[in-house]
PDB file of C-alpha atoms in Angstrom:
ATOM      1  CA  MET V   1    -144.668   1.239  63.089  1.00 65.00           C
ATOM      2  CA  PRO V   2    -144.969   4.866  61.897  1.00 72.00           C
ATOM      3  CA  SER V   3    -148.169   5.724  60.039  1.00 68.00           C
ATOM      4  CA  GLN V   4    -148.073   5.405  56.253  1.00 69.00           C
ATOM      5  CA  GLY V   5    -150.449   8.362  55.759  1.00 64.00           C
ATOM      6  CA  SER V   6    -151.972   8.955  52.362  1.00 63.00           C
ATOM      7  CA  GLY V   7    -148.734   8.219  50.524  1.00 66.00           C
ATOM      8  CA  LYS V   8    -149.068  11.500  48.567  1.00 73.00           C
ATOM      9  CA  PHE V   9    -146.644  13.557  50.666  1.00 79.00           C
ATOM     10  CA  GLU V  10    -143.192  13.274  52.185  1.00 93.00           C
ATOM     11  CA  ARG V  11    -143.232  12.684  55.925  1.00 96.00           C
ATOM     12  CA  GLY V  12    -142.733  15.698  58.175  1.00 98.00           C
ATOM     13  CA  TYR V  13    -139.715  16.137  60.401  1.00 98.00           C
ATOM     14  CA  ILE V  14    -139.684  14.640  63.906  1.00 98.00           C
ATOM     15  CA  ILE V  15    -138.062  17.019  66.408  1.00 98.00           C
ATOM     16  CA  PRO V  16    -137.310  15.903  69.986  1.00 98.00           C
ATOM     17  CA  ILE V  17    -136.054  18.821  72.104  1.00 97.00           C
ATOM     18  CA  GLY V  18    -134.280  18.407  75.446  1.00 93.00           C
ATOM     19  CA  GLY V  19    -134.992  20.571  78.467  1.00 88.00           C
ATOM     20  CA  CYS V  20    -137.977  22.065  80.239  1.00 87.00           C
ATOM     21  CA  LEU V  21    -140.912  24.106  78.948  1.00 84.00           C
ATOM     22  CA  ASN V  22    -138.859  27.219  78.153  1.00 85.00           C
ATOM     23  CA  SER V  23    -135.780  25.532  76.672  1.00 87.00           C
ATOM     24  CA  VAL V  24    -136.382  26.326  72.986  1.00 94.00           C
ATOM     25  CA  SER V  25    -133.763  28.797  71.734  1.00 94.00           C
ATOM     26  CA  ASP V  26    -134.209  31.246  68.880  1.00 95.00           C
ATOM     27  CA  ARG V  27    -131.784  29.096  66.906  1.00 94.00           C
ATOM     28  CA  VAL V  28    -133.951  26.001  67.224  1.00 96.00           C
ATOM     29  CA  ALA V  29    -137.176  27.960  66.597  1.00 97.00           C
ATOM     30  CA  GLU V  30    -135.668  29.519  63.477  1.00 97.00           C
ATOM     31  CA  LYS V  31    -134.690  26.083  62.176  1.00 97.00           C
ATOM     32  CA  MET V  32    -138.236  24.776  62.749  1.00 98.00           C
ATOM     33  CA  ARG V  33    -139.617  27.761  60.828  1.00 98.00           C
ATOM     34  CA  SER V  34    -137.228  27.095  57.921  1.00 97.00           C
ATOM     35  CA  LEU V  35    -138.728  23.622  57.477  1.00 97.00           C
ATOM     36  CA  CYS V  36    -142.153  25.139  56.757  1.00 97.00           C
ATOM     37  CA  LEU V  37    -142.261  25.961  53.054  1.00 92.00           C
ATOM     38  CA  THR V  38    -145.319  28.227  53.223  1.00 94.00           C
ATOM     39  CA  ALA V  39    -144.940  32.001  53.584  1.00 94.00           C
ATOM     40  CA  LYS V  40    -147.465  32.039  56.446  1.00 96.00           C
ATOM     41  CA  ALA V  41    -146.427  29.187  58.669  1.00 98.00           C
ATOM     42  CA  LYS V  42    -148.741  28.249  61.540  1.00 98.00           C
ATOM     43  CA  ALA V  43    -147.820  26.396  64.714  1.00 98.00           C
ATOM     44  CA  LEU V  44    -149.872  24.699  67.404  1.00 98.00           C
ATOM     45  CA  ILE V  45    -148.669  23.973  70.937  1.00 98.00           C
ATOM     46  CA  LEU V  46    -150.355  21.005  72.609  1.00 98.00           C
ATOM     47  CA  ASN V  47    -149.863  21.383  76.363  1.00 97.00           C
ATOM     48  CA  VAL V  48    -150.565  17.825  77.535  1.00 97.00           C
ATOM     49  CA  SER V  49    -150.840  17.700  81.324  1.00 95.00           C
ATOM     50  CA  GLU V  50    -153.440  17.324  84.035  1.00 93.00           C
ATOM     51  CA  ASP V  51    -152.063  20.602  85.410  1.00 93.00           C
ATOM     52  CA  PRO V  52    -150.727  22.640  82.427  1.00 91.00           C
ATOM     53  CA  GLN V  53    -147.870  25.051  83.131  1.00 88.00           C
ATOM     54  CA  GLU V  54    -147.322  28.386  81.449  1.00 89.00           C
ATOM     55  CA  THR V  55    -144.674  28.578  78.744  1.00 92.00           C
ATOM     56  CA  THR V  56    -143.101  31.291  76.591  1.00 94.00           C
ATOM     57  CA  LEU V  57    -142.795  28.930  73.637  1.00 96.00           C
ATOM     58  CA  GLY V  58    -145.592  30.594  71.649  1.00 96.00           C
ATOM     59  CA  GLU V  59    -143.877  33.967  71.878  1.00 97.00           C
ATOM     60  CA  ILE V  60    -140.560  32.453  70.780  1.00 97.00           C
ATOM     61  CA  LEU V  61    -142.139  30.854  67.714  1.00 98.00           C
ATOM     62  CA  LEU V  62    -143.916  34.081  66.743  1.00 98.00           C
ATOM     63  CA  ASN V  63    -140.670  36.027  67.136  1.00 97.00           C
ATOM     64  CA  ASN V  64    -138.962  33.631  64.724  1.00 97.00           C
ATOM     65  CA  GLY V  65    -141.253  33.828  61.719  1.00 97.00           C
ATOM     66  CA  PHE V  66    -144.462  31.936  62.521  1.00 98.00           C
ATOM     67  CA  VAL V  67    -147.480  34.097  61.714  1.00 98.00           C
ATOM     68  CA  GLU V  68    -149.799  32.233  64.049  1.00 97.00           C
ATOM     69  CA  CYS V  69    -149.301  30.087  67.128  1.00 98.00           C
ATOM     70  CA  GLU V  70    -152.107  28.783  69.321  1.00 97.00           C
ATOM     71  CA  THR V  71    -151.813  26.844  72.567  1.00 97.00           C
ATOM     72  CA  HIS V  72    -154.364  24.161  73.343  1.00 97.00           C
ATOM     73  CA  ASN V  73    -154.475  22.365  76.702  1.00 97.00           C
ATOM     74  CA  VAL V  74    -155.152  18.625  76.793  1.00 98.00           C
ATOM     75  CA  GLN V  75    -155.913  17.672  80.391  1.00 97.00           C
ATOM     76  CA  SER V  76    -157.832  14.417  79.949  1.00 97.00           C
ATOM     77  CA  ARG V  77    -158.515  11.618  77.488  1.00 97.00           C
ATOM     78  CA  GLN V  78    -161.847  13.282  76.821  1.00 97.00           C
ATOM     79  CA  ASP V  79    -159.974  16.399  75.678  1.00 97.00           C
ATOM     80  CA  ALA V  80    -157.777  14.216  73.442  1.00 98.00           C
ATOM     81  CA  SER V  81    -160.851  12.724  71.760  1.00 96.00           C
ATOM     82  CA  SER V  82    -162.929  15.872  71.360  1.00 96.00           C
ATOM     83  CA  PRO V  83    -163.683  17.282  67.890  1.00 96.00           C
ATOM     84  CA  MET V  84    -162.580  20.728  69.136  1.00 94.00           C
ATOM     85  CA  THR V  85    -159.055  19.458  69.786  1.00 96.00           C
ATOM     86  CA  LEU V  86    -158.861  17.901  66.330  1.00 97.00           C
ATOM     87  CA  GLN V  87    -160.068  21.156  64.763  1.00 97.00           C
ATOM     88  CA  HIS V  88    -157.042  22.951  66.204  1.00 97.00           C
ATOM     89  CA  LEU V  89    -154.797  20.653  64.144  1.00 97.00           C
ATOM     90  CA  ALA V  90    -156.297  21.713  60.826  1.00 96.00           C
ATOM     91  CA  GLY V  91    -153.959  23.683  58.595  1.00 96.00           C
ATOM     92  CA  VAL V  92    -150.951  23.842  60.915  1.00 98.00           C
ATOM     93  CA  ASP V  93    -147.393  23.322  59.679  1.00 98.00           C
ATOM     94  CA  LEU V  94    -145.823  22.502  63.039  1.00 98.00           C
ATOM     95  CA  VAL V  95    -147.198  20.834  66.171  1.00 98.00           C
ATOM     96  CA  VAL V  96    -145.175  21.082  69.386  1.00 98.00           C
ATOM     97  CA  ILE V  97    -146.220  18.677  72.159  1.00 98.00           C
ATOM     98  CA  ILE V  98    -145.141  19.722  75.642  1.00 97.00           C
ATOM     99  CA  GLY V  99    -145.505  18.017  79.000  1.00 95.00           C
ATOM    100  CA  GLU V 100    -143.423  17.086  82.009  1.00 92.00           C
ATOM    101  CA  ARG V 101    -143.671  13.300  82.295  1.00 93.00           C
ATOM    102  CA  PRO V 102    -143.648  10.924  79.309  1.00 95.00           C
ATOM    103  CA  LEU V 103    -145.858   8.320  80.962  1.00 96.00           C
ATOM    104  CA  GLN V 104    -148.510  10.878  81.938  1.00 96.00           C
ATOM    105  CA  ILE V 105    -148.555  12.263  78.393  1.00 97.00           C
ATOM    106  CA  SER V 106    -148.921   8.822  76.818  1.00 97.00           C
ATOM    107  CA  THR V 107    -151.639   7.928  79.344  1.00 97.00           C
ATOM    108  CA  LEU V 108    -153.593  11.054  78.394  1.00 97.00           C
ATOM    109  CA  ILE V 109    -153.356  10.747  74.601  1.00 98.00           C
ATOM    110  CA  GLY V 110    -152.290   7.175  73.758  1.00 96.00           C
ATOM    111  CA  GLY V 111    -154.785   5.455  71.458  1.00 96.00           C
ATOM    112  CA  THR V 112    -157.035   8.525  71.231  1.00 98.00           C
ATOM    113  CA  ALA V 113    -158.238  10.335  68.137  1.00 97.00           C
ATOM    114  CA  LEU V 114    -155.589  12.981  68.811  1.00 98.00           C
ATOM    115  CA  ALA V 115    -152.740  10.455  68.739  1.00 98.00           C
ATOM    116  CA  LYS V 116    -154.044   8.889  65.530  1.00 97.00           C
ATOM    117  CA  GLN V 117    -154.403  12.274  63.864  1.00 97.00           C
ATOM    118  CA  LEU V 118    -150.884  13.350  64.901  1.00 98.00           C
ATOM    119  CA  ARG V 119    -149.455  10.182  63.337  1.00 97.00           C
ATOM    120  CA  LYS V 120    -151.408  10.762  60.139  1.00 97.00           C
ATOM    121  CA  LEU V 121    -150.470  14.441  59.896  1.00 97.00           C
ATOM    122  CA  ASN V 122    -146.783  13.702  60.394  1.00 98.00           C
ATOM    123  CA  ALA V 123    -146.914  11.023  57.697  1.00 97.00           C
ATOM    124  CA  ASP V 124    -148.499  13.604  55.374  1.00 96.00           C
ATOM    125  CA  GLY V 125    -145.915  16.355  55.953  1.00 97.00           C
ATOM    126  CA  THR V 126    -146.703  18.151  59.218  1.00 98.00           C
ATOM    127  CA  HIS V 127    -143.641  18.571  61.420  1.00 98.00           C
ATOM    128  CA  VAL V 128    -144.063  17.304  64.991  1.00 98.00           C
ATOM    129  CA  ALA V 129    -141.812  18.361  67.868  1.00 98.00           C
ATOM    130  CA  GLY V 130    -141.742  17.114  71.451  1.00 97.00           C
ATOM    131  CA  LEU V 131    -140.393  19.202  74.331  1.00 96.00           C
ATOM    132  CA  TYR V 132    -139.534  18.153  77.899  1.00 93.00           C
ATOM    133  CA  GLY V 133    -141.087  14.710  78.583  1.00 94.00           C
ATOM    134  CA  ALA V 134    -142.709  14.760  75.141  1.00 96.00           C
ATOM    135  CA  ALA V 135    -139.247  14.433  73.581  1.00 96.00           C
ATOM    136  CA  ALA V 136    -139.298  10.767  74.629  1.00 96.00           C
ATOM    137  CA  LEU V 137    -142.950  10.368  73.609  1.00 97.00           C
ATOM    138  CA  LEU V 138    -142.282  10.725  69.863  1.00 98.00           C
ATOM    139  CA  SER V 139    -140.597   7.319  69.577  1.00 97.00           C
ATOM    140  CA  GLU V 140    -142.370   4.001  69.229  1.00 96.00           C
ATOM    141  CA  HIS V 141    -140.420   2.642  72.206  1.00 94.00           C
ATOM    142  CA  MET V 142    -140.637   5.284  74.945  1.00 96.00           C
ATOM    143  CA  ILE V 143    -138.329   5.594  77.940  1.00 95.00           C
ATOM    144  CA  ALA V 144    -140.736   6.407  80.773  1.00 94.00           C
ATOM    145  CA  GLY V 145    -138.297   6.324  83.694  1.00 91.00           C
ATOM    146  CA  GLY V 146    -135.458   4.383  85.239  1.00 89.00           C
ATOM    147  CA  ASP V 147    -132.808   3.971  87.894  1.00 84.00           C
ATOM    148  CA  GLU V 148    -129.994   6.457  88.417  1.00 81.00           C
ATOM    149  CA  ALA V 149    -126.940   4.529  87.250  1.00 83.00           C
ATOM    150  CA  ASN V 150    -124.127   5.016  84.756  1.00 87.00           C
ATOM    151  CA  ILE V 151    -124.135   1.362  83.733  1.00 91.00           C
ATOM    152  CA  PRO V 152    -126.995  -0.735  82.324  1.00 94.00           C
ATOM    153  CA  ARG V 153    -128.810  -3.000  84.772  1.00 93.00           C
ATOM    154  CA  GLN V 154    -131.555  -5.541  84.303  1.00 92.00           C
ATOM    155  CA  SER V 155    -134.867  -3.852  85.251  1.00 90.00           C
ATOM    156  CA  GLY V 156    -133.040  -0.493  85.239  1.00 91.00           C
ATOM    157  CA  VAL V 157    -135.479   1.248  82.911  1.00 94.00           C
ATOM    158  CA  THR V 158    -139.245   1.584  82.558  1.00 94.00           C
ATOM    159  CA  MET V 159    -140.498   1.318  78.984  1.00 95.00           C
ATOM    160  CA  ALA V 160    -143.922   2.120  77.555  1.00 95.00           C
ATOM    161  CA  PRO V 161    -145.472   2.570  74.098  1.00 95.00           C
ATOM    162  CA  GLY V 162    -144.897   6.056  72.697  1.00 97.00           C
ATOM    163  CA  LEU V 163    -146.588   7.990  69.922  1.00 97.00           C
ATOM    164  CA  GLY V 164    -144.758   5.894  67.336  1.00 97.00           C
ATOM    165  CA  LEU V 165    -143.645   8.553  64.862  1.00 97.00           C
ATOM    166  CA  THR V 166    -140.297   6.743  64.508  1.00 96.00           C
ATOM    167  CA  ASN V 167    -139.132   3.244  65.304  1.00 95.00           C
ATOM    168  CA  ARG V 168    -135.519   3.942  64.323  1.00 96.00           C
ATOM    169  CA  PHE V 169    -134.642   6.290  67.198  1.00 97.00           C
ATOM    170  CA  MET V 170    -135.334   6.023  70.921  1.00 96.00           C
ATOM    171  CA  VAL V 171    -134.856   9.307  72.792  1.00 96.00           C
ATOM    172  CA  ASP V 172    -134.010  10.253  76.359  1.00 93.00           C
ATOM    173  CA  TYR V 173    -133.883  13.856  77.603  1.00 89.00           C
ATOM    174  CA  HIS V 174    -132.184  15.817  80.441  1.00 84.00           C
ATOM    175  CA  PHE V 175    -129.186  13.702  79.472  1.00 83.00           C
ATOM    176  CA  LYS V 176    -126.693  15.568  81.657  1.00 74.00           C
ATOM    177  CA  GLN V 177    -128.541  14.308  84.715  1.00 68.00           C
ATOM    178  CA  GLN V 178    -126.974  11.404  86.575  1.00 67.00           C
ATOM    179  CA  GLY V 179    -128.192   8.001  85.503  1.00 68.00           C
ATOM    180  CA  ARG V 180    -129.436   8.802  82.012  1.00 88.00           C
ATOM    181  CA  LEU V 181    -126.686   6.841  80.214  1.00 91.00           C
ATOM    182  CA  GLY V 182    -127.369   3.684  82.205  1.00 92.00           C
ATOM    183  CA  ARG V 183    -131.078   3.650  81.495  1.00 92.00           C
ATOM    184  CA  LEU V 184    -130.578   4.421  77.784  1.00 94.00           C
ATOM    185  CA  LEU V 185    -128.173   1.483  77.493  1.00 95.00           C
ATOM    186  CA  THR V 186    -130.617  -0.745  79.355  1.00 94.00           C
ATOM    187  CA  ALA V 187    -133.391   0.289  76.981  1.00 94.00           C
ATOM    188  CA  LEU V 188    -131.188  -0.561  73.994  1.00 94.00           C
ATOM    189  CA  SER V 189    -130.411  -3.998  75.443  1.00 92.00           C
ATOM    190  CA  TYR V 190    -134.171  -4.703  75.308  1.00 88.00           C
ATOM    191  CA  ASN V 191    -134.414  -3.563  71.684  1.00 84.00           C
ATOM    192  CA  PRO V 192    -131.093  -3.465  69.761  1.00 89.00           C
ATOM    193  CA  PHE V 193    -132.905  -2.669  66.492  1.00 90.00           C
ATOM    194  CA  THR V 194    -133.374   0.979  67.404  1.00 94.00           C
ATOM    195  CA  ILE V 195    -130.730   3.705  67.903  1.00 97.00           C
ATOM    196  CA  GLY V 196    -130.574   5.420  71.289  1.00 96.00           C
ATOM    197  CA  VAL V 197    -130.074   9.176  71.563  1.00 97.00           C
ATOM    198  CA  GLY V 198    -129.720  11.218  74.738  1.00 95.00           C
ATOM    199  CA  ILE V 199    -130.168  14.973  74.305  1.00 95.00           C
ATOM    200  CA  ASP V 200    -128.981  17.825  76.503  1.00 93.00           C
ATOM    201  CA  ASP V 201    -131.255  20.650  77.602  1.00 92.00           C
ATOM    202  CA  GLY V 202    -131.847  23.232  74.873  1.00 90.00           C
ATOM    203  CA  THR V 203    -130.687  20.811  72.197  1.00 95.00           C
ATOM    204  CA  ALA V 204    -132.900  19.539  69.378  1.00 97.00           C
ATOM    205  CA  LEU V 205    -132.741  16.582  67.010  1.00 98.00           C
ATOM    206  CA  PHE V 206    -134.109  17.192  63.523  1.00 98.00           C
ATOM    207  CA  ILE V 207    -134.978  13.774  62.116  1.00 98.00           C
ATOM    208  CA  SER V 208    -135.681  13.959  58.384  1.00 97.00           C
ATOM    209  CA  PRO V 209    -138.085  11.808  56.339  1.00 96.00           C
ATOM    210  CA  LYS V 210    -135.024   9.777  55.269  1.00 95.00           C
ATOM    211  CA  ASP V 211    -134.057   9.063  58.906  1.00 95.00           C
ATOM    212  CA  GLU V 212    -131.117  11.447  58.810  1.00 96.00           C
ATOM    213  CA  LEU V 213    -130.591  13.209  62.125  1.00 97.00           C
ATOM    214  CA  GLN V 214    -129.045  16.654  62.623  1.00 97.00           C
ATOM    215  CA  VAL V 215    -128.323  18.383  65.937  1.00 97.00           C
ATOM    216  CA  TYR V 216    -129.147  22.027  66.720  1.00 95.00           C
ATOM    217  CA  GLY V 217    -128.788  23.974  69.958  1.00 94.00           C
ATOM    218  CA  GLY V 218    -126.240  24.743  72.624  1.00 89.00           C
ATOM    219  CA  GLY V 219    -125.668  21.236  73.980  1.00 91.00           C
ATOM    220  CA  ALA V 220    -124.962  17.893  72.386  1.00 93.00           C
ATOM    221  CA  ALA V 221    -126.537  14.538  71.626  1.00 95.00           C
ATOM    222  CA  THR V 222    -125.090  11.223  72.773  1.00 95.00           C
ATOM    223  CA  LEU V 223    -125.912   8.598  70.150  1.00 97.00           C
ATOM    224  CA  ILE V 224    -125.558   4.862  70.817  1.00 97.00           C
ATOM    225  CA  ASP V 225    -125.680   2.615  67.755  1.00 96.00           C
ATOM    226  CA  PRO V 226    -126.140  -1.112  68.532  1.00 95.00           C
ATOM    227  CA  CYS V 227    -125.969  -2.307  64.905  1.00 93.00           C
ATOM    228  CA  ASN V 228    -122.700  -4.177  65.592  1.00 93.00           C
ATOM    229  CA  LEU V 229    -123.757  -5.518  68.985  1.00 94.00           C
ATOM    230  CA  GLN V 230    -121.847  -8.767  69.489  1.00 95.00           C
ATOM    231  CA  TYR V 231    -123.167  -9.894  72.841  1.00 94.00           C
ATOM    232  CA  SER V 232    -125.716  -8.911  75.500  1.00 94.00           C
ATOM    233  CA  SER V 233    -126.154 -10.606  78.861  1.00 95.00           C
ATOM    234  CA  MET V 234    -129.681  -9.224  79.298  1.00 93.00           C
ATOM    235  CA  GLY V 235    -131.286 -12.622  78.628  1.00 89.00           C
ATOM    236  CA  SER V 236    -129.462 -14.327  81.481  1.00 93.00           C
ATOM    237  CA  ALA V 237    -129.202 -11.480  84.017  1.00 93.00           C
ATOM    238  CA  GLY V 238    -131.130 -11.458  87.279  1.00 93.00           C
ATOM    239  CA  SER V 239    -133.166  -8.488  88.504  1.00 90.00           C
ATOM    240  CA  GLY V 240    -130.883  -5.515  89.160  1.00 89.00           C
ATOM    241  CA  ASP V 241    -127.760  -7.228  87.775  1.00 94.00           C
ATOM    242  CA  PRO V 242    -125.299  -5.210  85.639  1.00 95.00           C
ATOM    243  CA  ILE V 243    -125.557  -5.947  81.914  1.00 95.00           C
ATOM    244  CA  SER V 244    -122.636  -6.732  79.595  1.00 96.00           C
ATOM    245  CA  LEU V 245    -122.897  -5.182  76.124  1.00 96.00           C
ATOM    246  CA  PHE V 246    -120.116  -5.815  73.574  1.00 96.00           C
ATOM    247  CA  GLY V 247    -119.649  -3.923  70.313  1.00 96.00           C
ATOM    248  CA  LEU V 248    -121.751  -0.809  70.874  1.00 96.00           C
ATOM    249  CA  GLN V 249    -120.736   2.325  68.984  1.00 96.00           C
ATOM    250  CA  MET V 250    -121.030   5.785  70.551  1.00 95.00           C
ATOM    251  CA  HIS V 251    -121.052   9.184  68.855  1.00 96.00           C
ATOM    252  CA  ILE V 252    -121.162  12.623  70.514  1.00 95.00           C
ATOM    253  CA  LEU V 253    -122.892  15.053  68.159  1.00 96.00           C
ATOM    254  CA  ALA V 254    -122.615  18.823  68.696  1.00 95.00           C
ATOM    255  CA  GLU V 255    -124.551  21.418  66.689  1.00 94.00           C
ATOM    256  CA  GLY V 256    -124.376  20.774  62.959  1.00 93.00           C
ATOM    257  CA  ALA V 257    -123.299  17.131  63.272  1.00 96.00           C
ATOM    258  CA  ARG V 258    -125.393  14.529  61.483  1.00 96.00           C
ATOM    259  CA  PHE V 259    -126.113  10.829  61.593  1.00 97.00           C
ATOM    260  CA  SER V 260    -127.575   8.740  58.774  1.00 95.00           C
ATOM    261  CA  VAL V 261    -129.420   5.521  59.603  1.00 94.00           C
ATOM    262  CA  GLY V 262    -129.012   4.262  56.046  1.00 92.00           C
ATOM    263  CA  GLU V 263    -125.235   4.727  56.040  1.00 91.00           C
ATOM    264  CA  ARG V 264    -124.866   4.047  59.808  1.00 90.00           C
ATOM    265  CA  ASP V 265    -122.389   6.905  59.860  1.00 90.00           C
ATOM    266  CA  ALA V 266    -121.906  10.199  61.727  1.00 93.00           C
ATOM    267  CA  TYR V 267    -120.340  13.199  60.040  1.00 87.00           C
ATOM    268  CA  ASP V 268    -119.747  16.918  60.530  1.00 88.00           C
ATOM    269  CA  GLU V 269    -119.299  19.762  58.046  1.00 73.00           C
ATOM    270  CA  HIS V 270    -115.991  20.685  59.728  1.00 66.00           C
ATOM    271  CA  TRP V 271    -114.591  17.161  59.353  1.00 66.00           C
ATOM    272  CA  ALA V 272    -112.476  16.869  56.217  1.00 50.00           C
TER     273      ALA V 272
END
């Protein structure tokens, strides 16, 4: 479950972003800046990898209104538990976690002081974004890998615990790549409570404190809502067997489109 925080503040936005390390557009960066109500917004980039790669993300954020943006490398669980790492989190309005592979990121920070502090800060109003593999990390149920298939199959996805900022959405990234739809559907067959969203490169989901999602960027989001799921054959399927799923609802959300968990409805400003 997401952290309850102190209860004195509204939760910060959760922002999964599809694509690689340099896939954040000015449009998405500008939107992240607009969420920060202070005149001198500060951002922190957490580069979580055993072999951190260079990124232009800091420059993009500074060019779009952030007055300060530091990058801190987290290369081990010792880094994720050090007081120095936690000090970097103090006073920031936005934290962007970046890293290539979801499972490596969760292995490096899962259960550490850093993970606990990120959950607390988000519950108390700090916005947290995840780019590249970290887009999947933000969810409670994290897609760590899977088979390349366009249909769901038993054992077709690898799941692991994520950071747990939301339990209402489960995110997959690089969604234009072959096989992403099949593994997202398989993941949903394991846990039909949550809503599955696949995001294209350069596309961001802005998930509000009220679990309302809005899409920004040049691609689209594929949203699968299992709330009316009538039947799943997952319980009786053998290893590798195709899965039957009846009653799923799919929405394709381009920039500006929204989805509300409370209303279970998608809508767009251009739709009369």
